[in-house]
Coordinates of C-alpha atoms in Angstrom, one line a residue:
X216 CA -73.2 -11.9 134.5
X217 CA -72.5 -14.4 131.7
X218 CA -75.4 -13.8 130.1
X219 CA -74.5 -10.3 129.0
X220 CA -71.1 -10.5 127.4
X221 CA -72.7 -13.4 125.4
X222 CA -75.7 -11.1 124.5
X223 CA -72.7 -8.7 123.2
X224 CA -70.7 -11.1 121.5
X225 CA -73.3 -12.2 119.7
X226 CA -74.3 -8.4 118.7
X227 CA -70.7 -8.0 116.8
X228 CA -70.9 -11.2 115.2
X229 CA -74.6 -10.2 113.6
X230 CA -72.7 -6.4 112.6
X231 CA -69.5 -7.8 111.3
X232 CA -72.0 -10.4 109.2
X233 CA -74.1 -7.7 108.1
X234 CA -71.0 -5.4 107.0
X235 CA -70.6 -4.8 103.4
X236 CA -67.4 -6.1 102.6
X237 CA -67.1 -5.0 98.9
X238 CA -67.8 -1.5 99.8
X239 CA -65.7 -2.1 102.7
X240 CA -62.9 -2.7 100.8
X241 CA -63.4 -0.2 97.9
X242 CA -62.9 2.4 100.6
X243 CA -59.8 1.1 102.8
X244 CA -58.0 0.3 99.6
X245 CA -57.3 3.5 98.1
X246 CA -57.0 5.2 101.4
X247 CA -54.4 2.9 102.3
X248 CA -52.8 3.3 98.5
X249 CA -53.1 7.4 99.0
X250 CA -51.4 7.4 102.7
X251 CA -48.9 5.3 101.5
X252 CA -47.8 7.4 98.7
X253 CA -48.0 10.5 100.9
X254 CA -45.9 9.5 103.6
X255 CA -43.1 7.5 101.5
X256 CA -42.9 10.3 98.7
X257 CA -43.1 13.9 100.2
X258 CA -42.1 15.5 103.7
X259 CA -43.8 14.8 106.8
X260 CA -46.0 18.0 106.7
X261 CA -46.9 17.2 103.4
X262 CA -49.8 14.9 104.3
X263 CA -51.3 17.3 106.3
X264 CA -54.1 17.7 103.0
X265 CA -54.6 13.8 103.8
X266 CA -55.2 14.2 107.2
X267 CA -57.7 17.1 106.3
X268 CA -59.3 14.9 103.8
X269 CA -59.4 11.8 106.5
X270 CA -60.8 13.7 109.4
X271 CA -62.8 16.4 107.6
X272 CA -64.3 14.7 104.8
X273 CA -63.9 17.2 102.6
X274 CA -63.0 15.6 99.3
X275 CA -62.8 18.4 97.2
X276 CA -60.3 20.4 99.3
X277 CA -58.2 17.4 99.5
X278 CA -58.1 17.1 95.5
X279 CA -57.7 21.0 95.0
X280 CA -54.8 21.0 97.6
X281 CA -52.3 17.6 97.0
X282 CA -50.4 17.1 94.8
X283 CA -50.4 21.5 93.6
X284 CA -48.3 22.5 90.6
X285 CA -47.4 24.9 93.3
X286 CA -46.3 23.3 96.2
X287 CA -44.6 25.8 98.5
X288 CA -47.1 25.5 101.4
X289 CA -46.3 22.0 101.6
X290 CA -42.6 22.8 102.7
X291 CA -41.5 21.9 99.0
X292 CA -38.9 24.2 96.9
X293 CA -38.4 23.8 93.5
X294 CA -34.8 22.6 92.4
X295 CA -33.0 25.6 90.1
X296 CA -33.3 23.5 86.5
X297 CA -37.2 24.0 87.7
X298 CA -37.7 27.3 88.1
X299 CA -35.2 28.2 84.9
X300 CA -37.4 25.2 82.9
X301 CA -40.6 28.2 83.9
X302 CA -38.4 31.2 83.4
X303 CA -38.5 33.2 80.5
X304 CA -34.7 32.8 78.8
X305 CA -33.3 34.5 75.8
X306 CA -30.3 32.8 74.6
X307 CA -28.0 35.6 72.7
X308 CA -26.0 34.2 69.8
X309 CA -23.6 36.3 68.2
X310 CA -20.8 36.3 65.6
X311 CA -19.1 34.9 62.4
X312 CA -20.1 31.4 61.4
X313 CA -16.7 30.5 60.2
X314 CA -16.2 27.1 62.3
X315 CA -20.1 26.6 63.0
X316 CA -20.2 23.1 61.5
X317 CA -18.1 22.4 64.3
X318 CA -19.8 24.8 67.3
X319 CA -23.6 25.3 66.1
X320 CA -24.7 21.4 66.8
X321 CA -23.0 21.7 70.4
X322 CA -24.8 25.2 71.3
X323 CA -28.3 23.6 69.9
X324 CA -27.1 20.5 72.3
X325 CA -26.0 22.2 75.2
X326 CA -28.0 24.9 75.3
X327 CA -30.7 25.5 73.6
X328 CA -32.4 21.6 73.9
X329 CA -30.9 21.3 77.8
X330 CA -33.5 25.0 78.1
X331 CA -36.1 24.3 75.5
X332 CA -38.3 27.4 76.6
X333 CA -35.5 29.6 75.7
X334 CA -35.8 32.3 72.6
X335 CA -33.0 32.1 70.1
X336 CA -31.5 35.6 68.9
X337 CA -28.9 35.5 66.6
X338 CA -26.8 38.5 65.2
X339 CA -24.2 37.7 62.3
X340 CA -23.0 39.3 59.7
X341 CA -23.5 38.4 56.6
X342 CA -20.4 36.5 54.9
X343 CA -19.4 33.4 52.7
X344 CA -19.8 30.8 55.7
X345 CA -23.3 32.3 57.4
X346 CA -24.8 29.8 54.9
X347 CA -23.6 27.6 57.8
X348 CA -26.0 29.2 60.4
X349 CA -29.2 27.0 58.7
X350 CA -27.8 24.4 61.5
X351 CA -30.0 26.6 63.7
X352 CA -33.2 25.1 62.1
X353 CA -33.4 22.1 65.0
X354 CA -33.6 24.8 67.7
X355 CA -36.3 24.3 69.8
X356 CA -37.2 28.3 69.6
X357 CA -36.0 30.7 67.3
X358 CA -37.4 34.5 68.4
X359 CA -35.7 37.0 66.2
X360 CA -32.4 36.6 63.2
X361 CA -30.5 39.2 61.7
X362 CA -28.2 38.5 59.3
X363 CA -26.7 42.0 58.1
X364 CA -24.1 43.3 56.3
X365 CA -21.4 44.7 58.3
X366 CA -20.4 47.8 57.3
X367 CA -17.6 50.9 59.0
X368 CA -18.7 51.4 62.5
X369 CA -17.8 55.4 63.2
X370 CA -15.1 56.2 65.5
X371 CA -15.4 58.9 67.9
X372 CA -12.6 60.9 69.5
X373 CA -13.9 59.5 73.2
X374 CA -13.7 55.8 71.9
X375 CA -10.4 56.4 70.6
X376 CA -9.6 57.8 73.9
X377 CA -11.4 54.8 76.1
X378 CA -10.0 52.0 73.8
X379 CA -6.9 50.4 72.2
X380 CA -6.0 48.8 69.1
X381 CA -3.4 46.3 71.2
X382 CA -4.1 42.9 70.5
X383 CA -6.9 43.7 68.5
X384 CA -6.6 41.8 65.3
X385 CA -8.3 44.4 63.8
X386 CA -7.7 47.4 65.5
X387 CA -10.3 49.7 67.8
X388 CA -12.6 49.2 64.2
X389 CA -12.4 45.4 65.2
X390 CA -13.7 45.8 68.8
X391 CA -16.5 48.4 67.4
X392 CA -17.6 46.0 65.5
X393 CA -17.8 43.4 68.2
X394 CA -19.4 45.7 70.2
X395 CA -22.1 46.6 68.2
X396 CA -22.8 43.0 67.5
X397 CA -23.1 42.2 71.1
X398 CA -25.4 45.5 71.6
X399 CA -26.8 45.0 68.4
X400 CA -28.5 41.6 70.3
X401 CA -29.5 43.6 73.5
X402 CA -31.7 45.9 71.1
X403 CA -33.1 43.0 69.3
X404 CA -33.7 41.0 72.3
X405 CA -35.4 44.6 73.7
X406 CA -37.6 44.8 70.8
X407 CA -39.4 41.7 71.3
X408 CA -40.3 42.3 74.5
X409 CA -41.6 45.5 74.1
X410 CA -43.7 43.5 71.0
X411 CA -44.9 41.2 73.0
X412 CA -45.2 42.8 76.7
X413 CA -42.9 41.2 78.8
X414 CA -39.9 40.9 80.5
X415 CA -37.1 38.2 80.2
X416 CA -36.1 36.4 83.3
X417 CA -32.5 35.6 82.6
X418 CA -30.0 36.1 79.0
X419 CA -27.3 34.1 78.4
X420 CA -25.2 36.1 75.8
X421 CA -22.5 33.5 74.2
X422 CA -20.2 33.4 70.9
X423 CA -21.0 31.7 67.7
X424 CA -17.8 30.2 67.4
X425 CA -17.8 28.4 70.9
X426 CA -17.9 24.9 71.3
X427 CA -19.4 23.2 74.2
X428 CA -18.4 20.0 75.7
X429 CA -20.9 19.9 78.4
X430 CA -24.5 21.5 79.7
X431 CA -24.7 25.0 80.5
X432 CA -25.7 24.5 84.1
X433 CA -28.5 25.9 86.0
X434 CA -25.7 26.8 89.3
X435 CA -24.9 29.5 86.9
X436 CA -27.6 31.5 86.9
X437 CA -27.3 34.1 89.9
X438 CA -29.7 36.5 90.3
X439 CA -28.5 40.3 91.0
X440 CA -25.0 38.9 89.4
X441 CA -23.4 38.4 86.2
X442 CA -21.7 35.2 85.9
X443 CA -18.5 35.0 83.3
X444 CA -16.0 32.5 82.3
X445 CA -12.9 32.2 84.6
X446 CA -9.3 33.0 83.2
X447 CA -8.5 34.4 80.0
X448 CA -8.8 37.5 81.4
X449 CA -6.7 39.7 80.1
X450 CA -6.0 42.3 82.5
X451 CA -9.9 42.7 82.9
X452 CA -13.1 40.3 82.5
X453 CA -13.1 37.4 80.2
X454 CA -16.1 38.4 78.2
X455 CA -16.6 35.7 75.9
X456 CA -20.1 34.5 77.4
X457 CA -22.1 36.2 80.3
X458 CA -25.5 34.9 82.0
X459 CA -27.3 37.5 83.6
X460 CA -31.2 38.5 84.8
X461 CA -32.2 41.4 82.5
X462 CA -31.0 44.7 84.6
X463 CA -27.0 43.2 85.1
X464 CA -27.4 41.8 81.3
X465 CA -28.9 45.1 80.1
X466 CA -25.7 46.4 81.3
X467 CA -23.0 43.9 80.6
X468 CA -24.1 44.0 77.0
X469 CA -24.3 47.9 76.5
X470 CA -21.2 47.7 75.5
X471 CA -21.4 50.6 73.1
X472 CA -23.9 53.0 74.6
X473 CA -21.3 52.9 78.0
X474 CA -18.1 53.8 76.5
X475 CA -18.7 57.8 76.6
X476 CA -19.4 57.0 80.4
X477 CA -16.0 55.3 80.3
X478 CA -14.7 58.3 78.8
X479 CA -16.0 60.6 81.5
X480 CA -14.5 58.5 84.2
X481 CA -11.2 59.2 82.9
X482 CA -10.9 55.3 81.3
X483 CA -8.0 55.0 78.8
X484 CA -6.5 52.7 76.3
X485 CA -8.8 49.7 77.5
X486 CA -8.5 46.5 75.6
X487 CA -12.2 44.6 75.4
X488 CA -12.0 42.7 78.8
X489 CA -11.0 45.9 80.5
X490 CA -13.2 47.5 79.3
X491 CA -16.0 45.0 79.9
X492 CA -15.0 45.0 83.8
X493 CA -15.0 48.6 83.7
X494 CA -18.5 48.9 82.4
X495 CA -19.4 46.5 85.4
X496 CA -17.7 47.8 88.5
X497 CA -18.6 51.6 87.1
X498 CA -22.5 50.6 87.3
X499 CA -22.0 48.6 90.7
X500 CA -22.9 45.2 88.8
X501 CA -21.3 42.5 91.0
X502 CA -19.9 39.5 89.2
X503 CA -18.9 36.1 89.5
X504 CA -16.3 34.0 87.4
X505 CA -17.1 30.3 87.3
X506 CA -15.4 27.3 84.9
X507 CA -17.5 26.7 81.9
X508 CA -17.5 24.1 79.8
X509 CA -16.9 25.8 76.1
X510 CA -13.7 27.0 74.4
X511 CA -13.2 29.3 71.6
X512 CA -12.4 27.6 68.1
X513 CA -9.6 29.5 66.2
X514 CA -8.0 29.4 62.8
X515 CA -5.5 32.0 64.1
X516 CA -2.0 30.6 64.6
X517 CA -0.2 31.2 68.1
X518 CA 3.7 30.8 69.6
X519 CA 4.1 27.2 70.9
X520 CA 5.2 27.4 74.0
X521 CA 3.3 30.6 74.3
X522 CA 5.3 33.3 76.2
X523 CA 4.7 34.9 79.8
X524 CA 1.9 36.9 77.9
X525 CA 1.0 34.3 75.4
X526 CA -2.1 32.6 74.3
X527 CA -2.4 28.8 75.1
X528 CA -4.4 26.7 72.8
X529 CA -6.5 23.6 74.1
X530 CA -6.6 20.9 72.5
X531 CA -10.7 20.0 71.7
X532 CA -10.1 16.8 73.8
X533 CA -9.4 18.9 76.8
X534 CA -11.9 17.5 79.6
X535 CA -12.0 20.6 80.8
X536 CA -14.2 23.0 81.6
X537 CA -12.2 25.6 79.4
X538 CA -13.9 28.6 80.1
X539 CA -13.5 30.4 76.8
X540 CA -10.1 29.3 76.5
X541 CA -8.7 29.4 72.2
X542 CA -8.7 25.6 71.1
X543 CA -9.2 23.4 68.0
X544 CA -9.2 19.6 67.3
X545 CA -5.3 18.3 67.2
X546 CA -3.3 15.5 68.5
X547 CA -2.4 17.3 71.6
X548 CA 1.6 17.6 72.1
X549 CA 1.4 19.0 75.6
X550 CA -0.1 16.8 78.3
X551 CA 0.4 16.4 82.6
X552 CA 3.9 17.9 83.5
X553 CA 4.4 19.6 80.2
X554 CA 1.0 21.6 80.9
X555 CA 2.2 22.2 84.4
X556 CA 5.4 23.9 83.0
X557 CA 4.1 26.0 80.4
X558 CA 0.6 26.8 81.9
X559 CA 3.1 28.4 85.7
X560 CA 5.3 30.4 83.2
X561 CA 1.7 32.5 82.1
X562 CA 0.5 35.1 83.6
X563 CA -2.5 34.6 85.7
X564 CA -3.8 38.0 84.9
X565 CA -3.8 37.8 81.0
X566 CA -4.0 34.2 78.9
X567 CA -4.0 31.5 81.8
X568 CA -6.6 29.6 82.2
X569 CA -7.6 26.7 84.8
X570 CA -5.5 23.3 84.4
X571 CA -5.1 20.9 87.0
X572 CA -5.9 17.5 87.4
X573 CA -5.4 16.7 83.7
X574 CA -8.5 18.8 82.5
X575 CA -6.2 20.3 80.0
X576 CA -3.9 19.2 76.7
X577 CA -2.0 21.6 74.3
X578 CA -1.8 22.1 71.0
X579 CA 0.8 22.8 68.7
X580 CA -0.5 26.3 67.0
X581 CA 2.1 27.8 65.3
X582 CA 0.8 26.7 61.9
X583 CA -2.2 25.9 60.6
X584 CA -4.7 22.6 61.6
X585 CA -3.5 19.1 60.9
X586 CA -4.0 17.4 58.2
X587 CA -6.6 14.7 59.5
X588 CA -8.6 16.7 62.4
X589 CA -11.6 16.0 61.1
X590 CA -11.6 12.7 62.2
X591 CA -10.2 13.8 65.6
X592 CA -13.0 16.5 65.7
X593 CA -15.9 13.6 65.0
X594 CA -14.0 11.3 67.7
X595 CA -14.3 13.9 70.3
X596 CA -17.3 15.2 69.3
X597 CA -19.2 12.1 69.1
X598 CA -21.4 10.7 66.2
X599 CA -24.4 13.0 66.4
X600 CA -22.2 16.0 66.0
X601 CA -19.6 14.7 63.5
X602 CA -22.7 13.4 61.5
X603 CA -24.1 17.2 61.1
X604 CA -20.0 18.4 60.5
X605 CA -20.5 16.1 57.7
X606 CA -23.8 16.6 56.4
X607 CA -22.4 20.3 56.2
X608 CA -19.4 19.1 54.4
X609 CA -21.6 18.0 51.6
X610 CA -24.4 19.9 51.8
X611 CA -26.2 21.0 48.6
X612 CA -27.3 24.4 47.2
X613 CA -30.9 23.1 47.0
X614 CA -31.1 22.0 50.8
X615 CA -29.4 25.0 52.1
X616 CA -32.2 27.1 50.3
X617 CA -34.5 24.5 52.2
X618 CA -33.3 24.9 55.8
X619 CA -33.0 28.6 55.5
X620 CA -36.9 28.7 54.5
X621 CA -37.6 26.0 57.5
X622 CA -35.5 28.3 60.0
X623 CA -37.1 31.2 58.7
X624 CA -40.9 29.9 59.1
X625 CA -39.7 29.2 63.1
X626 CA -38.9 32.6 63.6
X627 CA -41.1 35.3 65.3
X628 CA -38.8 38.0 63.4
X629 CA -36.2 37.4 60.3
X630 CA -33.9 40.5 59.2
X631 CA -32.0 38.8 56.1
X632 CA -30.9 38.2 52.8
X633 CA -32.9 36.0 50.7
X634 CA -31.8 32.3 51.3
X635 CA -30.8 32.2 47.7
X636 CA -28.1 34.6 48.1
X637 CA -27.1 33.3 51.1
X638 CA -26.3 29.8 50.0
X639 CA -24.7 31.3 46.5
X640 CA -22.5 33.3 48.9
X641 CA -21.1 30.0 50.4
X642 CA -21.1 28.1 48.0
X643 CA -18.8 30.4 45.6
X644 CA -21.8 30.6 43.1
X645 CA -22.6 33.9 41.1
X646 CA -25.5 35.6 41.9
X647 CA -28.3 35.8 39.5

């Protein structure tokens, strides 16, 4: 009876001896390393591949299976900034350039770097400051740029009948002209695709002359809705930016092909955001409004304190988000229980925007900007943006021509004057 468990001690001592231990080691090492990792980085029934590998021995399925690009059948879901970052985006820029030293940087910022597998279409007429728009030139992707002269948009008696001149600074011609800008991007934007066989995901259609203060965020991309800015509504839909998937974007930006349907719904006198809403809630395209963090730089001069159906102007400092709201860079006169009383006396259906807990200051706009608000624009803005305020400040003729031909060579499409004549435009010189 002693005999034998001596006989089998002495058998495990000579295989433990005989063992390998190198190779021993070379093999428990990684596995250890591998199960580690599985079980400290990814769900429980994530290392069900490792346990496959482990107790099938079947090497390749394990590599062909953990980690996958695609890793839904491993109970994993892809945050939103991940799916938009593999979406196919086209960013829709339209408008004037008269304030883009101050707005362009923040939209390449913002936007286009924080989604660098969005297309860039821009559409804006042609006038002494698009010389300005060459600030473009560090975006990521430029698709297609038209730079056109704007010429009389027709009126027909049904858009006379659908819209007003109210409040219009330049009449129903002025919102015809807005209009076909906005539309103008929708066909451009339709054009590509049908050049290059595809469909876009998602188009976010902003202004040229907003300035962001903080990322567009992914939360605001909602499938089978449009997303706007809230307040500044003006009896309707504050329709300075709108992030849609193609159908609802297709059309929210339609927004002269869908007046004669206005028209035959009996729609009158509609100012743009009426309108805008109408075109929606007509077509059964549900919206949502959420706070976003731009506002609308103006050179136009407003009441201080504004009236009950005034316009409010934030100061650039604001915190925010301003969601579209007019501003420009001042030394805000109006802050905490001063914005409380004038923002209560608005009306919530027209000009007011969101302002509690201090995310908003006032500025004085009855006249025109203060002597000295560059240096309050740079100080808000920070040094990369005040640094490209600047370099436009003293930009010469020469590197105008030279971004212009850079931004041009980026471009999948370019519809517009020769760079030449668009820097001797804005720089007063007389064309040869």
């Amino acid at each position: 009876m002693i005999k034998k468990p001596q006989k089998i001690n002495m058998l495990i001592r000579k295989w433990v001896s005989d063992l390998d231990w190198l190779l021993l080691f070379l093999v428990i090492v990684p596995l250890s390393f591998i199960l580690f990792v599985s079980l400290s980085s990814t769900p429980i029934n994530s290392v069900f591949p490792l346990r496959s590998f482990i107790f099938n021995r079947n090497f390749s399925h394990f590599i062909s299976s953990y980690p996958s690009p695609d890793r839904t059948h491993l109970g994993w879901t892809p945050s939103k900034a991940d799916q938009l970052h593999h979406s196919r985006i086209a960013v829709c820029l339209v408008g004037g350039a008269r304030r883009f030293e101050l707005t362009g940087p923040s939209i390449v910022e913002k936007i286009l770097k924080e989604y660098p597998n969005a297309d860039l279409f821009l559409h804006s007429p042609m006038d002494k400051n698009a010389f300005k728009l060459s600030l473009l030139k560090t975006a990521p992707r430029l698709a297609s740029v038209r730079i056109f002269e704007q010429n009389f948009v027709p009126q027909t008696e049904g858009q006379v009948r659908v819209l007003t001149a109210a409040n219009s600074p330049n009449g129903i011609q002025g919102l015809l002209q807005y209009f076909n800008l906005v539309e103008g991007c929708l066909t451009m934007i339709e054009s590509h695709q049908k050049q290059h066989n595809f469909t876009y995901d998602w188009i976010v259609r902003t202004r040229v002359d907003g300035y962001w203060n903080a990322p567009l965020y992914p939360q605001n991309f909602v499938a089978g809705q449009y997303t706007v800015p809230s307040g500044s509504v003006y009896g309707g839909l504050n329709d300075r930016l709108g992030i849609g998937d193609f159908y609802t974007s297709k059309i929210a930006l339609s927004r002269l092909s869908l007046i004669p349907m206005l028209d035959s719904a009996g729609y009158r006198q509609l100012n743009s955001e009426l309108a805008f809403k109408a075109q929606l809630t007509t077509q059964n395209i549900p919206y949502v409004e959420n706070r976003l963090p731009f506002c609308v730089v103006t050179d136009r001069t407003y009441q201080f304190p504004p009236a009950h159906l005034g316009v409010p102007v934030a100061a650039l400092s604001s915190l925010g988000p301003l969601s579209g709201a007019k501003c420009r860079p001042c030394t805000p006169v109006c802050r905490d229980l001063c914005v409380a009383d004038v923002m209560s006396t608005l009306d919530k259906r027209w000009s007011w925007t969101n302002w509690g807990n201090g995310t908003l200051e006032l500025c004085n706009a009855h006249g025109g900007w203060e002597k000295g608000w560059e240096k309050i624009f740079d100080r808000v803005a920070g040094k990369k943006l005040a640094a490209e305020r600047r370099r436009v400040q003293v930009l010469k003729f020469e590197e105008c021509v030279r971004d212009f031909r850079e931004m041009k060579k980026k471009a999948v499409k370019w519809e517009a004057p020769a760079a030449e004549v668009i820097c001797r435009l804005g720089f007063g010189m007389t064309q040869g």
